[in-house]
Short mmCIF file of C-alpha atoms in Angstrom, two decimals:
data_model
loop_
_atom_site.label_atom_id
_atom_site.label_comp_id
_atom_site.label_asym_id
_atom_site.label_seq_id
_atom_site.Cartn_x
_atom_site.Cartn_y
_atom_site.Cartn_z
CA UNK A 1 -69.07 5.74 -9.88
CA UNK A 2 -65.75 4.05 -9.40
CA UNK A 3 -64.78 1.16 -12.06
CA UNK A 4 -60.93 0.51 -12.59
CA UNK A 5 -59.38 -0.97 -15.82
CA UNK A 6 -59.22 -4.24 -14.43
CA UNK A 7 -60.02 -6.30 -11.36
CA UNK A 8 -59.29 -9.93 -10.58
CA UNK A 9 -61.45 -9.54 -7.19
CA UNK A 10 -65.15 -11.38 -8.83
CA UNK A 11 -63.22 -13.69 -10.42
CA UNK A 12 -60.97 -14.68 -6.92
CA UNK A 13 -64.31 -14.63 -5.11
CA UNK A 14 -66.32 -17.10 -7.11
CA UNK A 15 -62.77 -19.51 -7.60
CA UNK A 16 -61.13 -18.71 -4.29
CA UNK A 17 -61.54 -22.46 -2.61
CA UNK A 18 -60.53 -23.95 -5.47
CA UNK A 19 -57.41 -21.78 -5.43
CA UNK A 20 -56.89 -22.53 -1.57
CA UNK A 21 -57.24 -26.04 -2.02
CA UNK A 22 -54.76 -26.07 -5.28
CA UNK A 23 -52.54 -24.19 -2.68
CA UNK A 24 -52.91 -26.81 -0.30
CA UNK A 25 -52.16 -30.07 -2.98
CA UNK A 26 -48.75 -28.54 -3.86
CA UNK A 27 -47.81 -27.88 -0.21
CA UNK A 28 -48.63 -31.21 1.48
CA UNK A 29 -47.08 -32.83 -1.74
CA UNK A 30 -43.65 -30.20 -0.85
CA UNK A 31 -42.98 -30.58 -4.65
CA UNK A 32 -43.00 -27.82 -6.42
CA UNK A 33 -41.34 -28.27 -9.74
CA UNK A 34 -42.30 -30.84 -12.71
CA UNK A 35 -44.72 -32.76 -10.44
CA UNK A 36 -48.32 -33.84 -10.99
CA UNK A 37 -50.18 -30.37 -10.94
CA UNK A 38 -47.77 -29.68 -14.37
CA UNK A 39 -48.65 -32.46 -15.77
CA UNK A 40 -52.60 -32.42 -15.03
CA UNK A 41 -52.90 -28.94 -16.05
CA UNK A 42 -50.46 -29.71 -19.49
CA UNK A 43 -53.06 -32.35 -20.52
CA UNK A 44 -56.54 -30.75 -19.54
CA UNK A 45 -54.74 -27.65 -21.73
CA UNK A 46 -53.99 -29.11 -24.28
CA UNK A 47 -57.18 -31.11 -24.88
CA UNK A 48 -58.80 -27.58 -24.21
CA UNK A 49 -56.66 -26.39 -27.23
CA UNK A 50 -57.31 -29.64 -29.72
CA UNK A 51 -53.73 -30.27 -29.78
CA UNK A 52 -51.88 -33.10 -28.41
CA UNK A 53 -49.06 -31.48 -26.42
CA UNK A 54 -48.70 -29.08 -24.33
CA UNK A 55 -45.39 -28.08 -22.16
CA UNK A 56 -45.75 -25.65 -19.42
CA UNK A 57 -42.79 -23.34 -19.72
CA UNK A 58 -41.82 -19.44 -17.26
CA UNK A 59 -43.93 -17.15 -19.23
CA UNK A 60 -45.54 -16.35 -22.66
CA UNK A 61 -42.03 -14.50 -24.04
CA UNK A 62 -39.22 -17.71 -23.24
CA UNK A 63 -42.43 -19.80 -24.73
CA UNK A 64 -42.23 -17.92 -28.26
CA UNK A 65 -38.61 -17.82 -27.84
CA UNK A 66 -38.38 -21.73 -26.89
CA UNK A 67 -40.60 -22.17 -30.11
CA UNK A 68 -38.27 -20.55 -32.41
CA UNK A 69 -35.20 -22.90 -30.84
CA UNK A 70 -37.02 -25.93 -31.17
CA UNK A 71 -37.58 -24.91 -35.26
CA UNK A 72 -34.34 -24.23 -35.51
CA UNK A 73 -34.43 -20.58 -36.22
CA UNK A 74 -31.57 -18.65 -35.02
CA UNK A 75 -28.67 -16.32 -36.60
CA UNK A 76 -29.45 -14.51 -40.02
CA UNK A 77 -32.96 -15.89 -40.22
CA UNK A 78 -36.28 -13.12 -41.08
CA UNK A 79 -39.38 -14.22 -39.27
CA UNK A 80 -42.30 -12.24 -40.25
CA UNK A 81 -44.06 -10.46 -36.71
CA UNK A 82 -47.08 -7.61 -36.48
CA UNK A 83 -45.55 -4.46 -36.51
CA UNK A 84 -48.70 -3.90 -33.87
CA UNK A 85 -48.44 -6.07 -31.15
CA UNK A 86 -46.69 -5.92 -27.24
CA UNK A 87 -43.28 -5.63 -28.02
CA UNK A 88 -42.19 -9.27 -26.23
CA UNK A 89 -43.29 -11.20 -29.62
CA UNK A 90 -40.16 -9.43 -31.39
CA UNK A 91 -38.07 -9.96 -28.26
CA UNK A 92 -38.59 -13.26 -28.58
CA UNK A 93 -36.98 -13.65 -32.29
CA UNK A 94 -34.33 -11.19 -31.20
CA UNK A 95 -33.11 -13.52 -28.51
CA UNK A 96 -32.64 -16.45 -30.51
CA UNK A 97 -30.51 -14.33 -32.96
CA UNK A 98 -33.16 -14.10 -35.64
CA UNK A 99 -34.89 -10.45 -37.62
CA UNK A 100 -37.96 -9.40 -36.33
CA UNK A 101 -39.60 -8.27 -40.16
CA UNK A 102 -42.41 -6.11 -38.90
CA UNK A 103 -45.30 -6.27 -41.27
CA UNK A 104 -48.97 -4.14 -40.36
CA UNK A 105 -52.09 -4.61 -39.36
CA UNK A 106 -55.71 -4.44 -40.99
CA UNK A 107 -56.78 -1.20 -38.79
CA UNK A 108 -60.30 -3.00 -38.67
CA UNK A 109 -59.02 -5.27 -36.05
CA UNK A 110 -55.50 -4.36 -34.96
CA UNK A 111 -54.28 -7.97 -36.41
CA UNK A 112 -51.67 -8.63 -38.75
CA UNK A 113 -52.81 -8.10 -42.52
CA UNK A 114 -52.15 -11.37 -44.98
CA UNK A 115 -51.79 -9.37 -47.81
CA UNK A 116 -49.52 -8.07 -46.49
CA UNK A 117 -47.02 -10.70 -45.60
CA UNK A 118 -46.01 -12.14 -48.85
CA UNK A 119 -44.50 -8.56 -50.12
CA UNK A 120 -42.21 -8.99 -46.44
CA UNK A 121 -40.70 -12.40 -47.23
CA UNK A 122 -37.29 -12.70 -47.63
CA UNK A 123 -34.94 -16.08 -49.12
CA UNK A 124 -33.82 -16.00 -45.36
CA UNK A 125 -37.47 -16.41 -43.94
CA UNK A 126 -38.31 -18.86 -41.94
CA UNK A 127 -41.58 -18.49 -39.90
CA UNK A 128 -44.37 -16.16 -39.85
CA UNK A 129 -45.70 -15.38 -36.16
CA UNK A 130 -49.29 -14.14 -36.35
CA UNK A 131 -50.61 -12.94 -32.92
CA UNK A 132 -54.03 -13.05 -32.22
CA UNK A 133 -54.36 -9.22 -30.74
CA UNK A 134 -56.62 -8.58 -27.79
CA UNK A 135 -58.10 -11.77 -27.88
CA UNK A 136 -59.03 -11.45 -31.63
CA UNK A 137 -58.15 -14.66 -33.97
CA UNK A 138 -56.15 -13.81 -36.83
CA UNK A 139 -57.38 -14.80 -40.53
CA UNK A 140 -55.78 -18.18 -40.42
CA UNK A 141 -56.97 -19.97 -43.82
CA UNK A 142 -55.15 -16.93 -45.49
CA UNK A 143 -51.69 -17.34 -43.26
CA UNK A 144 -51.26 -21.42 -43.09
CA UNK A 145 -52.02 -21.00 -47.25
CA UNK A 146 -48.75 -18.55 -47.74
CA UNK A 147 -47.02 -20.32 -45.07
CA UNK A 148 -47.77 -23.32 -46.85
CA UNK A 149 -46.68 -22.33 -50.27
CA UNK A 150 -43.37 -20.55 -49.15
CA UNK A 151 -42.71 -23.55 -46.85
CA UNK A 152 -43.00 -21.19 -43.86
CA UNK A 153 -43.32 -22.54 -40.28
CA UNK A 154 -46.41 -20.40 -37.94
CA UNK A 155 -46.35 -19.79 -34.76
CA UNK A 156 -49.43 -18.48 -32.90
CA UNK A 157 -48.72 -16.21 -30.53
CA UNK A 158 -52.23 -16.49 -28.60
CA UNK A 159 -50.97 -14.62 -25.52
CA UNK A 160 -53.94 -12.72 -25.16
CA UNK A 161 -56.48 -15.06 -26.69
CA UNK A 162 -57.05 -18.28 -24.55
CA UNK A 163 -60.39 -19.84 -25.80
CA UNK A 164 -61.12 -17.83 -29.27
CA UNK A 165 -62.26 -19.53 -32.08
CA UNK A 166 -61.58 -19.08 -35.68
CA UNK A 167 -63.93 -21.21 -38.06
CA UNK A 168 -65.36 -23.22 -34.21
CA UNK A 169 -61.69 -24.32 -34.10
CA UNK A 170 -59.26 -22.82 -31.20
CA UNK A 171 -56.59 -21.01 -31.85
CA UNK A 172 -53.37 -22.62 -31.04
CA UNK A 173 -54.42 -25.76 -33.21
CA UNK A 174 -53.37 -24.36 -36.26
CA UNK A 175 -49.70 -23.11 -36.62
CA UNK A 176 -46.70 -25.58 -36.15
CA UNK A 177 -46.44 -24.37 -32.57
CA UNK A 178 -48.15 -22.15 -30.39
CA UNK A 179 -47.17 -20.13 -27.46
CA UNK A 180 -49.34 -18.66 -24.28
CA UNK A 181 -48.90 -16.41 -21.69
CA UNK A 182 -50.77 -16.90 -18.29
CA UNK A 183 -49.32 -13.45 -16.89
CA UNK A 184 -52.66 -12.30 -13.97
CA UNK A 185 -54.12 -10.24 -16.10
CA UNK A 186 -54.91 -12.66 -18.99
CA UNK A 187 -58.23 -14.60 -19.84
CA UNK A 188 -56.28 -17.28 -18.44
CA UNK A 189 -54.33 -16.09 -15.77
CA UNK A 190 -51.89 -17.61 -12.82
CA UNK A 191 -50.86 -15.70 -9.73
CA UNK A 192 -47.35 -15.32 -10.98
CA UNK A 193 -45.52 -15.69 -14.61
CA UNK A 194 -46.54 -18.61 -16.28
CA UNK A 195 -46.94 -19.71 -20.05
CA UNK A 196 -46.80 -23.12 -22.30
CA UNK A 197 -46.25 -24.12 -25.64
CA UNK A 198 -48.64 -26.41 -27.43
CA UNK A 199 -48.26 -28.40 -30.61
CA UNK A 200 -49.38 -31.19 -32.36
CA UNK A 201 -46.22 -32.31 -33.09
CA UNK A 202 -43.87 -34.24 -30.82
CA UNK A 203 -40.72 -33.58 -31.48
CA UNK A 204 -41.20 -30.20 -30.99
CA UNK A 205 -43.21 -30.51 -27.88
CA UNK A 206 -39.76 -33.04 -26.83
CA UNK A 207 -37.24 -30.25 -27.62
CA UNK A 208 -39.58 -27.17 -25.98
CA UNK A 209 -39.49 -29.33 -22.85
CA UNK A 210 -35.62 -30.15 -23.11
CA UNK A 211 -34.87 -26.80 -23.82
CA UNK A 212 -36.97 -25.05 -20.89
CA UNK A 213 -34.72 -27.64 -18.55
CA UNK A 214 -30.98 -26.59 -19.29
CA UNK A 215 -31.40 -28.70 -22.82
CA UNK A 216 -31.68 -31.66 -20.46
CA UNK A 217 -34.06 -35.15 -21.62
CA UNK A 218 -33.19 -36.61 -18.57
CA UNK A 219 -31.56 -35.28 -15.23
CA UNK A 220 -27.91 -34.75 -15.48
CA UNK A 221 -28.08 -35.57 -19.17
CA UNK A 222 -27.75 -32.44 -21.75
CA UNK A 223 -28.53 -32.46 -25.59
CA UNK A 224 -29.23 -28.96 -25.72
CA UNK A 225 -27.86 -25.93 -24.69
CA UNK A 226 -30.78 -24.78 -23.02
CA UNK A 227 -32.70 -22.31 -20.25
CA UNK A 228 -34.13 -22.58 -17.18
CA UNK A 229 -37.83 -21.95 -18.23
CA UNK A 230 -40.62 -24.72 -16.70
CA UNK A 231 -43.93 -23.97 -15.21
CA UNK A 232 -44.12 -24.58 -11.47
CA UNK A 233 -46.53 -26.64 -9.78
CA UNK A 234 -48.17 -23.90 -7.64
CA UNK A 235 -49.26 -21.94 -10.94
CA UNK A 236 -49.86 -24.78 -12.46
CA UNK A 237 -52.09 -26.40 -9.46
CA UNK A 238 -53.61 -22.18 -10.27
CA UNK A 239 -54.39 -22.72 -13.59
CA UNK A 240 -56.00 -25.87 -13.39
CA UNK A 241 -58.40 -24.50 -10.74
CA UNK A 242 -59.21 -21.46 -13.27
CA UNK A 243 -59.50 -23.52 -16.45
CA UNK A 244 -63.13 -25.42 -16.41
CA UNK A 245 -64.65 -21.71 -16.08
CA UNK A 246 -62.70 -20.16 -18.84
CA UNK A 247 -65.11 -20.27 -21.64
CA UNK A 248 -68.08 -19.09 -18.78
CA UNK A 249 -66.13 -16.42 -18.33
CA UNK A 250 -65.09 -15.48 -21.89
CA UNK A 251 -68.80 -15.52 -23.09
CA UNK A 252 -69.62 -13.17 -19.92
CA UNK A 253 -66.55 -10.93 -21.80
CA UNK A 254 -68.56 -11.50 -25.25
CA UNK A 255 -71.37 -10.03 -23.44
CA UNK A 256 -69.81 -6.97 -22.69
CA UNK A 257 -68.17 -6.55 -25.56
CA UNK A 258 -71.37 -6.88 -27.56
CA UNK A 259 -72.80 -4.02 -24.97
CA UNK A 260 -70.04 -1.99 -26.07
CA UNK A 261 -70.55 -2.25 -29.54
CA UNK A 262 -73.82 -1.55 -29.66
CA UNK A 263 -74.23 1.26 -27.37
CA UNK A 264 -71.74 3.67 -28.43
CA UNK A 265 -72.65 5.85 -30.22
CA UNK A 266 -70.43 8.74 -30.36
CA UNK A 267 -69.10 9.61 -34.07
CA UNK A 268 -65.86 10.42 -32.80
CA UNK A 269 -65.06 6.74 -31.37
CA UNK A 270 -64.36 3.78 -34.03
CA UNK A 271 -65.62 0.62 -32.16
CA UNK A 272 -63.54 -2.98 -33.01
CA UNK A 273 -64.66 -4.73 -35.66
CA UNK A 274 -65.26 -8.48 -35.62
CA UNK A 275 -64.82 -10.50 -38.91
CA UNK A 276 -66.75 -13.53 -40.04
CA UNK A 277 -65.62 -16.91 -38.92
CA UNK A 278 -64.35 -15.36 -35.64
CA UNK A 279 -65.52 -15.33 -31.98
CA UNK A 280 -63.30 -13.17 -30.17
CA UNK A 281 -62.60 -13.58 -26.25
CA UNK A 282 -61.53 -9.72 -25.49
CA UNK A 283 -58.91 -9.59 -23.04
CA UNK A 284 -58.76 -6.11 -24.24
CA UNK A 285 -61.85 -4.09 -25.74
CA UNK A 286 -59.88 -1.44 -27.62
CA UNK A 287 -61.37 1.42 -29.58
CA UNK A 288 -59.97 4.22 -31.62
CA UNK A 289 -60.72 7.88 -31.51
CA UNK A 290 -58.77 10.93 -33.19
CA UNK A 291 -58.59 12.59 -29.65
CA UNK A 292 -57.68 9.86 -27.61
CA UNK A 293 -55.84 11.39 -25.07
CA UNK A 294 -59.00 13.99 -24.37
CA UNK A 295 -61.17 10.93 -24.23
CA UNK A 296 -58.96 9.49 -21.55
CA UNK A 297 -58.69 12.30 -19.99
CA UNK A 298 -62.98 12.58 -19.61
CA UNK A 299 -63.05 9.28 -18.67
CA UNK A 300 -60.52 9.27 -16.01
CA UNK A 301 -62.00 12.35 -14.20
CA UNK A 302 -65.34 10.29 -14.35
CA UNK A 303 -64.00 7.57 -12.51
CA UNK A 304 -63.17 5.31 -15.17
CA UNK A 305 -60.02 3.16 -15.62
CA UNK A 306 -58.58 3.14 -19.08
CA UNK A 307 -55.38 1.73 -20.65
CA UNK A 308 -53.56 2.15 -24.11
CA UNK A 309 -51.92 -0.59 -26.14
CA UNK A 310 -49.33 0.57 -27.21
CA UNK A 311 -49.04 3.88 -26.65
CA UNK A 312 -45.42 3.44 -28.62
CA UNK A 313 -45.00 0.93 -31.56
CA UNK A 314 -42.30 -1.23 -31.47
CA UNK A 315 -40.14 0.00 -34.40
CA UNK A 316 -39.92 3.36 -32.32
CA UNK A 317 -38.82 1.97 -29.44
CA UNK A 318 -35.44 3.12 -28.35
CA UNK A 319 -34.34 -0.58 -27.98
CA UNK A 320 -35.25 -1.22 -31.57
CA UNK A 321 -33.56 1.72 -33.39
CA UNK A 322 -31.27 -0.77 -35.16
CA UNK A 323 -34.12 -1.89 -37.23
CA UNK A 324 -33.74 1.43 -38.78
CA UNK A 325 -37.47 2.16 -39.51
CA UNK A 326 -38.36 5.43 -39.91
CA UNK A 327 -41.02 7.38 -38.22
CA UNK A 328 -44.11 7.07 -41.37
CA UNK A 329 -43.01 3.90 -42.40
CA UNK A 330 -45.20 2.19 -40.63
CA UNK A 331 -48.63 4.58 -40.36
CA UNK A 332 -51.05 1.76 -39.69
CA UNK A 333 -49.36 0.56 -36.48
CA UNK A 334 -48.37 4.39 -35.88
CA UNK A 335 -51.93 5.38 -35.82
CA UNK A 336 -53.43 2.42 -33.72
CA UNK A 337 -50.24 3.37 -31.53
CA UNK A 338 -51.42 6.97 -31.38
CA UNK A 339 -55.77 6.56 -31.57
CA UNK A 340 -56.48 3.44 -29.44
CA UNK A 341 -57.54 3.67 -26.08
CA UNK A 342 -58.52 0.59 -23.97
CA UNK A 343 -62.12 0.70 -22.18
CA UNK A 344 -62.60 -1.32 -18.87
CA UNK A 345 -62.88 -5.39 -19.63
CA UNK A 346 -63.16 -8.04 -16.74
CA UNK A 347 -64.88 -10.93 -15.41
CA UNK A 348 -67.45 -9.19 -12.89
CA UNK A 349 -68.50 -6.17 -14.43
CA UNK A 350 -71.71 -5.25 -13.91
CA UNK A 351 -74.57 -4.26 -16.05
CA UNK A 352 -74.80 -0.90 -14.65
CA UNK A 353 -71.03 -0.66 -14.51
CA UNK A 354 -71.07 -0.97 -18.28
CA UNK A 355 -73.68 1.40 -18.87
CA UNK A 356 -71.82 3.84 -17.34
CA UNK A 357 -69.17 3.48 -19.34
CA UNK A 358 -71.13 3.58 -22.38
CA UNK A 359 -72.86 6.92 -21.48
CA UNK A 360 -69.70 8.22 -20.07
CA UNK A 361 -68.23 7.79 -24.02
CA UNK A 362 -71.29 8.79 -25.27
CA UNK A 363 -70.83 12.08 -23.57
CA UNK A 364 -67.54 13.06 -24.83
CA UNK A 365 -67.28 15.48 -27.31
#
């Protein structure tokens, strides 16, 4: 048996008139930027979210980046970031001029660890951006409280997390400002780059949007010195078509997930762990194992697609070497880096599909 890593195919089958026909709206309207499919899909979004606003923007890293702006965080500022996450949430603070502070996860889940953060803040902090890993919500109650009390701003980076709930309330709604990416191979996906900001606060949903158009409120009319970073109506008209089966499809991933979980067995393999209060939507199902590379290896030649995240932590990037962390310094984010292996997680998969990945784990040792 055959079963890749991913595979948008069930998913495109069961939606694909609705995608044709979203196709068709944008092209007999010949309008393809800031027109009505951006702003249907920015309000059904954002009412998905429980927020107010939500501003379609190019793709989940210029929407953390377009964030920061619109707080006002720039040169000589510390903003507090996992130091195990995809490496575009510290991008994000390094293009506004600001410090990626790289603080580590609780191992149990991969997320950033609160008790962490208040040993990492600095007088020149200004924001703490918790991402909610593989489609995991972060302990919130624990973050807005230090935010709070060291008059922090959050910003959710819920790239990978459309639709999870933490304490039956969605993630997004929490923070000052929260970013998504719709990149394909997310919960949420468009056919392209794509991603939004949502908020519950105007001004900052007024200065996102400003800034995303060359800092412009009004055509020909600049207050900002902005970037060219808006969410076009074909992806948007995309979106909107994939939306209203979203949660379907993330309790379908639950289901999985839960299969997972309770069918491996194997002593060598550490299985995620869910915390109270949480209801995960796994874009990625990620477990650990001392020998993950021999585990890939077996499940490869079996037929099965696997995936690490990320195979290289971000203070050992070459790009990052300025941050002058050592290798050690980090060993949480080191070892997820160097023991977590991703196991197949899509829409579509079948029962027996995910049997056979369970027995092919099983088998390993």
């Amino acid at each position: 048996m055959r079963i890749p890593f991913v595979s948008f195919l069930p998913m495109e089958r069961e939606l694909g008139e609705e995608l044709k026909q979203g196709f068709e709206r944008v092209l007999t309207r010949s309008w393809y930027i800031s027109g009505e499919e951006d702003t249907a899909f920015e309000k059904a979004f954002a009412k998905f979210c429980g927020v107010e606003y939500c501003v379609g923007v190019g793709n989940g890293l210029d929407a953390i980046m377009l964030a920061l702006k619109a707080l006002g965080i720039g040169a000589g500022d510390d903003v507090i970031v996992p130091s195990n996450t995809y490496i575009a949430t510290a991008l994000a603070v390094t293009y506004v001029g600001a410090n990626p502070i790289l603080v580590e996860p609780d191992i149990r889940t991969f997320n950033i660890n609160p008790a962490l953060i208040e040993t990492a803040i600095t007088p020149n902090t200004k924001a703490i951006i918790p991402v909610h890993l593989y489609g995991q919500a972060c302990d919130m109650d624990s973050i807005m409280d230090i935010a709070k009390r060291h008059d922090l701003y959050v910003i959710e980076d819920c790239a990978q997390a459309h639709g999870a709930l933490y304490k039956n309330q969605r993630i997004g709604s929490f923070g000052d400002a929260a970013t998504f990416s719709f990149y394909p191979g997310k919960n949420l996906g468009a056919l392209g780059d794509a991603g939004c900001v949502v908020t519950n606060n105007k001004e900052i949903a007024e200065k996102v949007r400003a800034l995303g158009n060359y800092g412009s409120d009004y055509k020909y009319h600049h207050i900002l010195k902005g970037n060219n970073s808006r969410l076009d109506e074909m992806q948007a008209a995309f979106l909107s078509a994939k939306l209203p089966s979203l949660d379907r499809m993330n309790e379908e991933r639950r289901r999985i997930a839960e299969k997972y979980s309770s069918g491996i067995k194997n002593e060598k393999v550490v299985c995620p762990t869910v915390l109270p209060d949480c209801v995960p939507v796994w874009h990625i199902y990620g477990i650990r194992c001392e020998e993950r590379d021999a585990l890939e290896k077996h499940l490869n030649e079996l037929g099965i697609g696997t995936n690490k995240h990320y195979p290289i932590p971000i203070h050992m990037q070459e790009c990052y070497s300025d941050l002058k962390i050592k290798a050690g310094e980090l060993p949480i984010a080191e070892e997820i880096s160097r023991t977590e292996l991703s196991l197949p997680m899509f829409y579509g998969l079948t029962d027996e599909e995910v049997q056979y990945v369970i027995d092919s784990v099983n088998s390993f040792g």
